[in-house]
Amino acid sequence: MTQSFAATAQNDSNSIPATDLVTVSRAVADLRRGEIVLVQGHLDGAVHSVAVIAAEPLSQTGFERLCDITHNTESPAIILPRVRARSLGGACEQDSFVAFVSQKQSDINAARLGEIANPLLDLDQLPDGNWRAVSMAETAAIRLAKLARLLPAVVTVPVGADQLENLARAQNLLVLQSESINGYEDASAASLREVSQARVPLEDAENATVIAFRPEDGGQEHLAIVIDAPAKDQPVLIRLHSECFTGDLIGSLRCDCGPQLRGAISEIAKSGQGGIILYLRQEGRGIGLVNKLRAYALQDRGFDTLDANEELGFDADERVYRPAAEMLRQLGFGSVRLLTNNPEKLKGLEGWGVKVAERVPHKFPSNGHNAFYLQTKKDRAGHLF
């Protein structure tokens, strides 16, 4: 049963302290720079800790520091998506991610690990080694790499419980709990606050105001584009639009995002009742612009849009909808008419307590370049065209 909007917004909004939000945000920046972070996971009373470095920006200096940091004789593990592991001849368990450990540390280096992690590269063979399941801490480390919009592949070495605090202090490393990483997106969305607004006349909607919402950790702002003056006592016409640099800004024909955005602005303006575009900073269905370009490269090899995301190690759709629900709550709207063809958006909003009174179809013709993309959304993602 769907909770009330106010109750859902309030529940677990403080489940992660603000200090943990900032710590996760700082760790995201560290991973993107090729720095090491420490992650601690808890499962059934057991604690497992690892030192982590992202595979994508990995340098030889960073790799050597990781190997030396704990004076550990065990070779580092590289955590890979199951799809990538299979392509490399690895285990075929149903776990989303698996670990590969080389038998000899001398057989691996930063460049080699980067090649192993990159699904756009075809490798002749791996070094001799073994595959194993991943720990709770390593699973959380992959989540952190996704938050950093990097390839979801990390290199880890185990850290003893007695080492963790001293190592963090001596090496000036961040320590993160797996719960903080896994709950970051929800907690960040719950902390959104309005920071700025201004009247911005648009080509098809001259009476428009753009309102910016920023999370407490200082992350990326989400935007609400309010057109005219929609009434708060009846369902408001809205569009959830995920940021798309290629479609929205430079007119890419590979997707239908640009026409959807401009079409929504025009339709809301013509409705005579006003409405809202919620512009969510979730490029590429939540994988980021760089990874979206990688997905495009895979699509050029014959993958469809969903398989390309999964080949990179992402879910078919990584987006979250709590930011949209939180912005609506703060704007004073609890019931919506949703411009979409995607039933998952209805579920996403309703899961956070927003009543969807009506789905309003929002489709546009293909242009010759995106026909296969649109067909995939219909056949595999259940879009209602």
Tab-separated table of C-alpha atoms in Angstrom, residues 14-352:
chain	number	residue	atom	x	y	z
A	14	ASN	CA	17.342	11.507	8.304
A	15	SER	CA	18.405	7.861	8.033
A	16	ILE	CA	21.911	8.970	7.040
A	17	PRO	CA	23.467	11.845	9.002
A	18	ALA	CA	24.518	14.926	7.075
A	19	THR	CA	28.134	14.174	7.943
A	20	ASP	CA	27.830	10.806	6.178
A	21	LEU	CA	26.323	12.480	3.114
A	22	VAL	CA	29.333	14.746	2.899
A	23	THR	CA	31.716	11.831	3.462
A	24	VAL	CA	30.188	9.848	0.598
A	25	SER	CA	30.308	12.925	-1.619
A	26	ARG	CA	33.984	13.441	-0.781
A	27	ALA	CA	34.698	9.761	-1.451
A	28	VAL	CA	33.069	10.071	-4.879
A	29	ALA	CA	35.497	12.905	-5.687
A	30	ASP	CA	38.425	10.868	-4.349
A	31	LEU	CA	37.534	7.873	-6.520
A	32	ARG	CA	37.311	10.059	-9.617
A	33	ARG	CA	40.832	11.335	-8.890
A	34	GLY	CA	42.212	7.813	-8.547
A	35	GLU	CA	42.528	8.050	-4.763
A	36	ILE	CA	42.000	5.264	-2.225
A	37	VAL	CA	39.036	5.046	0.135
A	38	LEU	CA	38.259	2.538	2.886
A	39	VAL	CA	34.903	0.761	2.916
A	40	GLN	CA	33.519	-1.295	5.775
A	41	GLY	CA	30.657	-3.749	5.267
A	42	HIS	CA	28.503	-5.558	7.807
A	43	LEU	CA	26.669	-8.832	7.179
A	44	ASP	CA	25.151	-11.171	9.777
A	45	GLY	CA	27.310	-9.734	12.522
A	46	ALA	CA	30.531	-10.082	10.523
A	47	VAL	CA	32.605	-7.075	9.497
A	48	HIS	CA	34.711	-6.957	6.330
A	49	SER	CA	36.792	-3.969	5.288
A	50	VAL	CA	38.658	-3.187	2.082
A	51	ALA	CA	40.849	-0.484	0.667
A	52	VAL	CA	39.373	0.520	-2.697
A	53	ILE	CA	40.560	2.311	-5.796
A	54	ALA	CA	38.539	2.739	-8.997
A	55	ALA	CA	39.782	0.789	-12.010
A	56	GLU	CA	39.037	3.483	-14.590
A	57	PRO	CA	41.363	6.281	-13.346
A	58	LEU	CA	43.877	3.806	-11.875
A	59	SER	CA	47.523	4.883	-12.222
A	60	GLN	CA	50.561	2.739	-11.556
A	61	THR	CA	51.433	4.988	-8.625
A	62	GLY	CA	47.969	4.513	-7.162
A	63	PHE	CA	48.094	0.769	-7.735
A	64	GLU	CA	51.460	0.431	-6.027
A	65	ARG	CA	50.225	2.489	-3.093
A	66	LEU	CA	47.192	0.235	-2.771
A	67	CYS	CA	49.397	-2.852	-2.758
A	68	ASP	CA	51.765	-1.372	-0.170
A	69	ILE	CA	49.227	0.321	2.041
A	70	THR	CA	48.379	-2.675	4.219
A	71	HIS	CA	51.582	-4.676	3.700
A	72	ASN	CA	49.240	-7.417	2.532
A	73	THR	CA	50.754	-10.423	0.783
A	74	GLU	CA	47.461	-11.248	-0.955
A	75	SER	CA	47.126	-10.046	-4.538
A	76	PRO	CA	44.568	-7.277	-5.088
A	77	ALA	CA	41.173	-8.292	-6.459
A	78	ILE	CA	39.464	-6.564	-9.341
A	79	ILE	CA	35.677	-6.482	-8.959
A	80	LEU	CA	33.911	-6.797	-12.314
A	81	PRO	CA	30.347	-6.954	-13.622
A	82	ARG	CA	29.137	-10.503	-14.270
A	83	VAL	CA	28.727	-9.737	-17.993
A	84	ARG	CA	32.365	-8.635	-18.279
A	85	ALA	CA	33.536	-11.643	-16.275
A	86	ARG	CA	31.704	-13.973	-18.635
A	87	SER	CA	33.280	-12.350	-21.684
A	88	LEU	CA	36.677	-12.979	-20.094
A	89	GLY	CA	35.927	-16.651	-19.457
A	90	GLY	CA	35.053	-16.154	-15.816
A	91	ALA	CA	32.466	-17.629	-13.525
A	92	CYS	CA	28.833	-17.564	-14.578
A	93	GLU	CA	27.156	-17.255	-11.196
A	94	GLN	CA	24.106	-15.012	-10.993
A	95	ASP	CA	25.782	-12.493	-8.708
A	96	SER	CA	25.826	-9.092	-10.351
A	97	PHE	CA	29.552	-8.686	-9.688
A	98	VAL	CA	32.428	-11.115	-9.191
A	99	ALA	CA	36.058	-10.766	-8.127
A	100	PHE	CA	39.146	-11.874	-10.029
A	101	VAL	CA	42.381	-12.422	-8.115
A	102	SER	CA	45.617	-13.011	-10.020
A	103	GLN	CA	47.776	-15.842	-8.739
A	104	LYS	CA	50.870	-13.685	-9.018
A	105	GLN	CA	50.913	-9.993	-8.166
A	106	SER	CA	53.765	-9.584	-10.643
A	107	ASP	CA	51.362	-10.522	-13.472
A	108	ILE	CA	49.222	-7.417	-13.031
A	109	ASN	CA	49.732	-3.662	-13.124
A	110	ALA	CA	47.553	-0.590	-13.485
A	111	ALA	CA	47.413	-0.717	-17.278
A	112	ARG	CA	46.508	-4.403	-17.272
A	113	LEU	CA	43.748	-3.901	-14.723
A	114	GLY	CA	42.355	-1.005	-16.741
A	115	GLU	CA	42.162	-3.261	-19.800
A	116	ILE	CA	40.424	-6.005	-17.824
A	117	ALA	CA	37.849	-3.495	-16.555
A	118	ASN	CA	37.049	-1.935	-19.941
A	119	PRO	CA	34.177	-3.744	-21.716
A	120	LEU	CA	35.021	-1.965	-24.971
A	121	LEU	CA	38.267	-3.948	-25.193
A	122	ASP	CA	38.601	-7.553	-26.356
A	123	LEU	CA	41.343	-9.358	-24.433
A	124	ASP	CA	43.134	-12.479	-25.628
A	125	GLN	CA	43.573	-13.923	-22.161
A	126	LEU	CA	43.679	-13.113	-18.470
A	127	PRO	CA	46.604	-13.721	-16.142
A	128	ASP	CA	46.379	-16.976	-14.202
A	129	GLY	CA	44.010	-16.457	-11.320
A	130	ASN	CA	40.791	-17.347	-9.560
A	131	TRP	CA	37.249	-16.032	-9.422
A	132	ARG	CA	35.392	-15.563	-6.153
A	133	ALA	CA	32.244	-13.983	-4.743
A	134	VAL	CA	32.351	-10.371	-3.580
A	135	SER	CA	31.924	-9.136	-0.019
A	136	MET	CA	29.377	-6.643	1.264
A	137	ALA	CA	32.103	-3.997	1.395
A	138	GLU	CA	33.109	-4.675	-2.220
A	139	THR	CA	29.485	-4.495	-3.367
A	140	ALA	CA	29.200	-1.087	-1.678
A	141	ALA	CA	32.459	-0.018	-3.348
A	142	ILE	CA	30.902	-0.776	-6.745
A	143	ARG	CA	27.907	1.348	-5.753
A	144	LEU	CA	30.339	4.162	-4.934
A	145	ALA	CA	31.959	3.857	-8.380
A	146	LYS	CA	28.500	4.129	-9.939
A	147	LEU	CA	27.782	7.248	-7.900
A	148	ALA	CA	31.049	8.632	-9.292
A	149	ARG	CA	29.766	7.898	-12.829
A	150	LEU	CA	32.854	5.757	-13.452
A	151	LEU	CA	32.948	2.288	-14.953
A	152	PRO	CA	31.604	-0.019	-12.210
A	153	ALA	CA	34.879	-1.816	-11.601
A	154	VAL	CA	37.152	-1.402	-8.577
A	155	VAL	CA	40.396	-2.852	-7.251
A	156	THR	CA	40.444	-3.893	-3.599
A	157	VAL	CA	42.708	-5.301	-0.916
A	158	PRO	CA	41.428	-6.549	2.449
A	159	VAL	CA	42.020	-4.465	5.560
A	160	GLY	CA	41.954	-6.017	9.016
A	161	ALA	CA	39.603	-4.591	11.597
A	162	ASP	CA	42.578	-3.734	13.778
A	163	GLN	CA	44.206	-1.833	10.884
A	164	LEU	CA	41.328	0.321	9.736
A	165	GLU	CA	41.440	3.253	12.144
A	166	ASN	CA	45.234	3.547	12.203
A	167	LEU	CA	45.433	3.238	8.421
A	168	ALA	CA	42.822	5.928	7.879
A	169	ARG	CA	44.647	8.298	10.215
A	170	ALA	CA	48.158	7.584	8.926
A	171	GLN	CA	47.219	7.785	5.218
A	172	ASN	CA	44.505	10.465	5.549
A	173	LEU	CA	41.873	8.186	4.002
A	174	LEU	CA	38.104	8.369	4.233
A	175	VAL	CA	36.276	5.507	5.938
A	176	LEU	CA	32.763	4.731	4.702
A	177	GLN	CA	30.138	2.323	5.949
A	178	SER	CA	28.342	0.268	3.310
A	179	GLU	CA	24.982	1.460	4.677
A	180	SER	CA	25.920	5.086	4.041
A	181	ILE	CA	26.912	4.361	0.455
A	182	ASN	CA	23.823	2.292	-0.321
A	183	GLY	CA	21.489	4.853	1.243
A	184	TYR	CA	23.188	7.917	-0.201
A	185	GLU	CA	20.837	8.646	-3.118
A	186	ASP	CA	17.703	8.536	-0.988
A	187	ALA	CA	19.233	10.610	1.786
A	188	SER	CA	20.620	13.144	-0.672
A	189	ALA	CA	17.203	13.519	-2.298
A	190	ALA	CA	15.557	13.961	1.108
A	191	SER	CA	17.970	16.813	1.836
A	192	LEU	CA	17.114	18.839	-1.294
A	193	ARG	CA	16.423	22.490	-0.600
A	194	GLU	CA	15.509	25.384	-2.889
A	195	VAL	CA	18.545	27.612	-3.433
A	196	SER	CA	17.511	29.923	-6.267
A	197	GLN	CA	14.707	30.837	-8.624
A	198	ALA	CA	14.189	33.281	-11.458
A	199	ARG	CA	11.738	34.070	-14.222
A	200	VAL	CA	13.081	32.593	-17.477
A	201	PRO	CA	10.880	33.230	-20.544
A	202	LEU	CA	11.060	30.204	-22.857
A	203	GLU	CA	10.512	30.035	-26.588
A	204	ASP	CA	7.217	28.153	-26.190
A	205	ALA	CA	6.347	29.271	-22.663
A	206	GLU	CA	7.112	32.890	-21.883
A	207	ASN	CA	5.641	32.724	-18.376
A	208	ALA	CA	8.150	30.264	-16.880
A	209	THR	CA	10.166	30.183	-13.670
A	210	VAL	CA	13.190	27.973	-13.079
A	211	ILE	CA	13.739	26.829	-9.486
A	212	ALA	CA	16.988	25.132	-8.448
A	213	PHE	CA	17.166	22.549	-5.653
A	214	ARG	CA	20.507	21.513	-4.143
A	215	PRO	CA	21.202	18.562	-1.804
A	216	GLU	CA	22.797	19.122	1.575
A	217	ASP	CA	26.123	17.610	0.518
A	218	GLY	CA	26.504	20.232	-2.218
A	219	GLY	CA	25.892	17.822	-5.098
A	220	GLN	CA	24.327	18.556	-8.452
A	221	GLU	CA	21.198	20.681	-8.557
A	222	HIS	CA	17.886	19.389	-9.912
A	223	LEU	CA	15.584	21.918	-11.567
A	224	ALA	CA	11.865	22.596	-11.576
A	225	ILE	CA	10.569	24.562	-14.569
A	226	VAL	CA	7.203	25.954	-13.487
A	227	ILE	CA	5.056	27.160	-16.382
A	228	ASP	CA	2.255	29.637	-15.672
A	229	ALA	CA	0.590	29.192	-12.268
A	230	PRO	CA	-0.708	25.632	-11.831
A	231	ALA	CA	-3.368	25.143	-9.162
A	232	LYS	CA	-2.289	23.159	-6.098
A	233	ASP	CA	-5.733	21.757	-5.319
A	234	GLN	CA	-5.937	19.596	-8.446
A	235	PRO	CA	-3.573	17.211	-10.272
A	236	VAL	CA	-0.793	19.191	-11.944
A	237	LEU	CA	0.456	18.358	-15.430
A	238	ILE	CA	4.150	17.417	-15.138
A	239	ARG	CA	6.983	15.864	-17.079
A	240	LEU	CA	9.923	14.074	-15.440
A	241	HIS	CA	12.820	14.687	-17.794
A	242	SER	CA	16.248	13.185	-17.255
A	243	GLU	CA	19.105	15.401	-18.347
A	244	CYS	CA	20.366	14.542	-21.852
A	245	PHE	CA	23.251	16.685	-23.081
A	246	THR	CA	23.281	15.071	-26.512
A	247	GLY	CA	19.534	15.257	-27.123
A	248	ASP	CA	18.580	18.393	-25.203
A	249	LEU	CA	21.506	20.622	-26.148
A	250	ILE	CA	23.144	19.538	-29.393
A	251	GLY	CA	20.179	17.913	-31.124
A	252	SER	CA	21.227	14.256	-31.168
A	253	LEU	CA	19.035	12.068	-33.350
A	254	ARG	CA	19.964	8.868	-31.471
A	255	CYS	CA	17.215	9.453	-28.902
A	256	ASP	CA	13.917	11.294	-28.578
A	257	CYS	CA	14.887	13.389	-25.542
A	258	GLY	CA	15.085	16.770	-27.247
A	259	PRO	CA	11.613	16.526	-28.836
A	260	GLN	CA	10.213	15.179	-25.563
A	261	LEU	CA	11.563	18.138	-23.577
A	262	ARG	CA	10.472	20.826	-26.014
A	263	GLY	CA	7.179	19.049	-26.662
A	264	ALA	CA	6.409	18.925	-22.931
A	265	ILE	CA	7.108	22.639	-22.524
A	266	SER	CA	4.810	23.415	-25.444
A	267	GLU	CA	2.020	21.080	-24.301
A	268	ILE	CA	2.032	22.424	-20.744
A	269	ALA	CA	1.963	26.021	-21.995
A	270	LYS	CA	-0.940	25.260	-24.348
A	271	SER	CA	-2.936	23.447	-21.663
A	272	GLY	CA	-4.061	26.734	-20.149
A	273	GLN	CA	-3.611	25.276	-16.659
A	274	GLY	CA	0.159	25.424	-16.302
A	275	GLY	CA	2.423	22.667	-15.130
A	276	ILE	CA	5.963	21.656	-14.230
A	277	ILE	CA	8.998	20.118	-15.912
A	278	LEU	CA	11.193	18.379	-13.346
A	279	TYR	CA	14.662	18.332	-14.913
A	280	LEU	CA	16.609	15.576	-13.161
A	281	ARG	CA	20.406	15.374	-13.311
A	282	GLN	CA	20.418	11.689	-14.277
A	283	GLU	CA	22.095	11.601	-17.681
A	284	GLY	CA	21.940	8.369	-19.641
A	285	ARG	CA	19.280	6.780	-17.415
A	286	GLY	CA	21.525	7.464	-14.446
A	287	ILE	CA	24.919	6.283	-15.740
A	288	GLY	CA	26.376	9.684	-16.679
A	289	LEU	CA	27.397	11.259	-19.972
A	290	VAL	CA	30.772	9.508	-20.371
A	291	ASN	CA	29.263	6.078	-19.807
A	292	LYS	CA	26.382	6.953	-22.126
A	293	LEU	CA	28.912	7.632	-24.877
A	294	ARG	CA	30.467	4.236	-24.113
A	295	ALA	CA	27.010	2.698	-24.399
A	296	TYR	CA	26.598	4.380	-27.773
A	297	ALA	CA	29.874	2.806	-28.914
A	298	LEU	CA	28.521	-0.595	-27.891
A	299	GLN	CA	25.264	0.112	-29.700
A	300	ASP	CA	27.297	0.734	-32.839
A	301	ARG	CA	28.546	-2.857	-32.429
A	302	GLY	CA	25.014	-4.224	-32.384
A	303	PHE	CA	23.872	-3.998	-28.744
A	304	ASP	CA	20.515	-2.442	-28.013
A	305	THR	CA	20.240	0.432	-25.531
A	306	LEU	CA	19.441	-1.803	-22.536
A	307	ASP	CA	22.047	-4.471	-23.247
A	308	ALA	CA	24.679	-1.771	-23.776
A	309	ASN	CA	24.091	-0.417	-20.261
A	310	GLU	CA	24.271	-3.923	-18.808
A	311	GLU	CA	27.428	-4.710	-20.781
A	312	LEU	CA	29.031	-1.768	-19.005
A	313	GLY	CA	27.934	-3.191	-15.646
A	314	PHE	CA	24.934	-0.951	-15.001
A	315	ASP	CA	21.291	-1.854	-14.586
A	316	ALA	CA	19.154	-1.187	-17.639
A	317	ASP	CA	17.886	1.907	-15.813
A	318	GLU	CA	19.742	3.388	-12.813
A	319	ARG	CA	17.456	6.381	-12.253
A	320	VAL	CA	15.827	7.202	-8.931
A	321	TYR	CA	12.636	9.199	-8.468
A	322	ARG	CA	12.826	10.493	-4.914
A	323	PRO	CA	14.332	13.833	-6.057
A	324	ALA	CA	11.245	14.435	-8.193
A	325	ALA	CA	8.906	13.526	-5.344
A	326	GLU	CA	10.776	15.773	-2.922
A	327	MET	CA	10.669	18.769	-5.261
A	328	LEU	CA	6.955	18.284	-5.787
A	329	ARG	CA	6.419	18.107	-2.034
A	330	GLN	CA	8.267	21.358	-1.457
A	331	LEU	CA	6.393	23.030	-4.306
A	332	GLY	CA	3.128	21.981	-2.684
A	333	PHE	CA	1.866	19.384	-5.186
A	334	GLY	CA	0.805	15.880	-4.157
A	335	SER	CA	-1.175	14.739	-7.197
A	336	VAL	CA	-0.035	14.809	-10.826
A	337	ARG	CA	-0.959	14.122	-14.407
A	338	LEU	CA	2.230	12.621	-15.771
A	339	LEU	CA	3.419	13.167	-19.343
A	340	THR	CA	5.188	9.867	-20.059
A	341	ASN	CA	5.229	6.619	-21.983
A	342	ASN	CA	7.265	4.885	-19.271
A	343	PRO	CA	5.231	2.970	-16.663
A	344	GLU	CA	8.276	2.806	-14.385
A	345	LYS	CA	7.985	6.555	-13.843
A	346	LEU	CA	4.474	6.076	-12.511
A	347	LYS	CA	5.708	3.394	-10.114
A	348	GLY	CA	8.683	5.519	-9.134
A	349	LEU	CA	6.596	8.522	-8.153
A	350	GLU	CA	3.873	6.484	-6.485
A	351	GLY	CA	6.534	4.631	-4.500
A	352	TRP	CA	7.408	7.960	-2.868
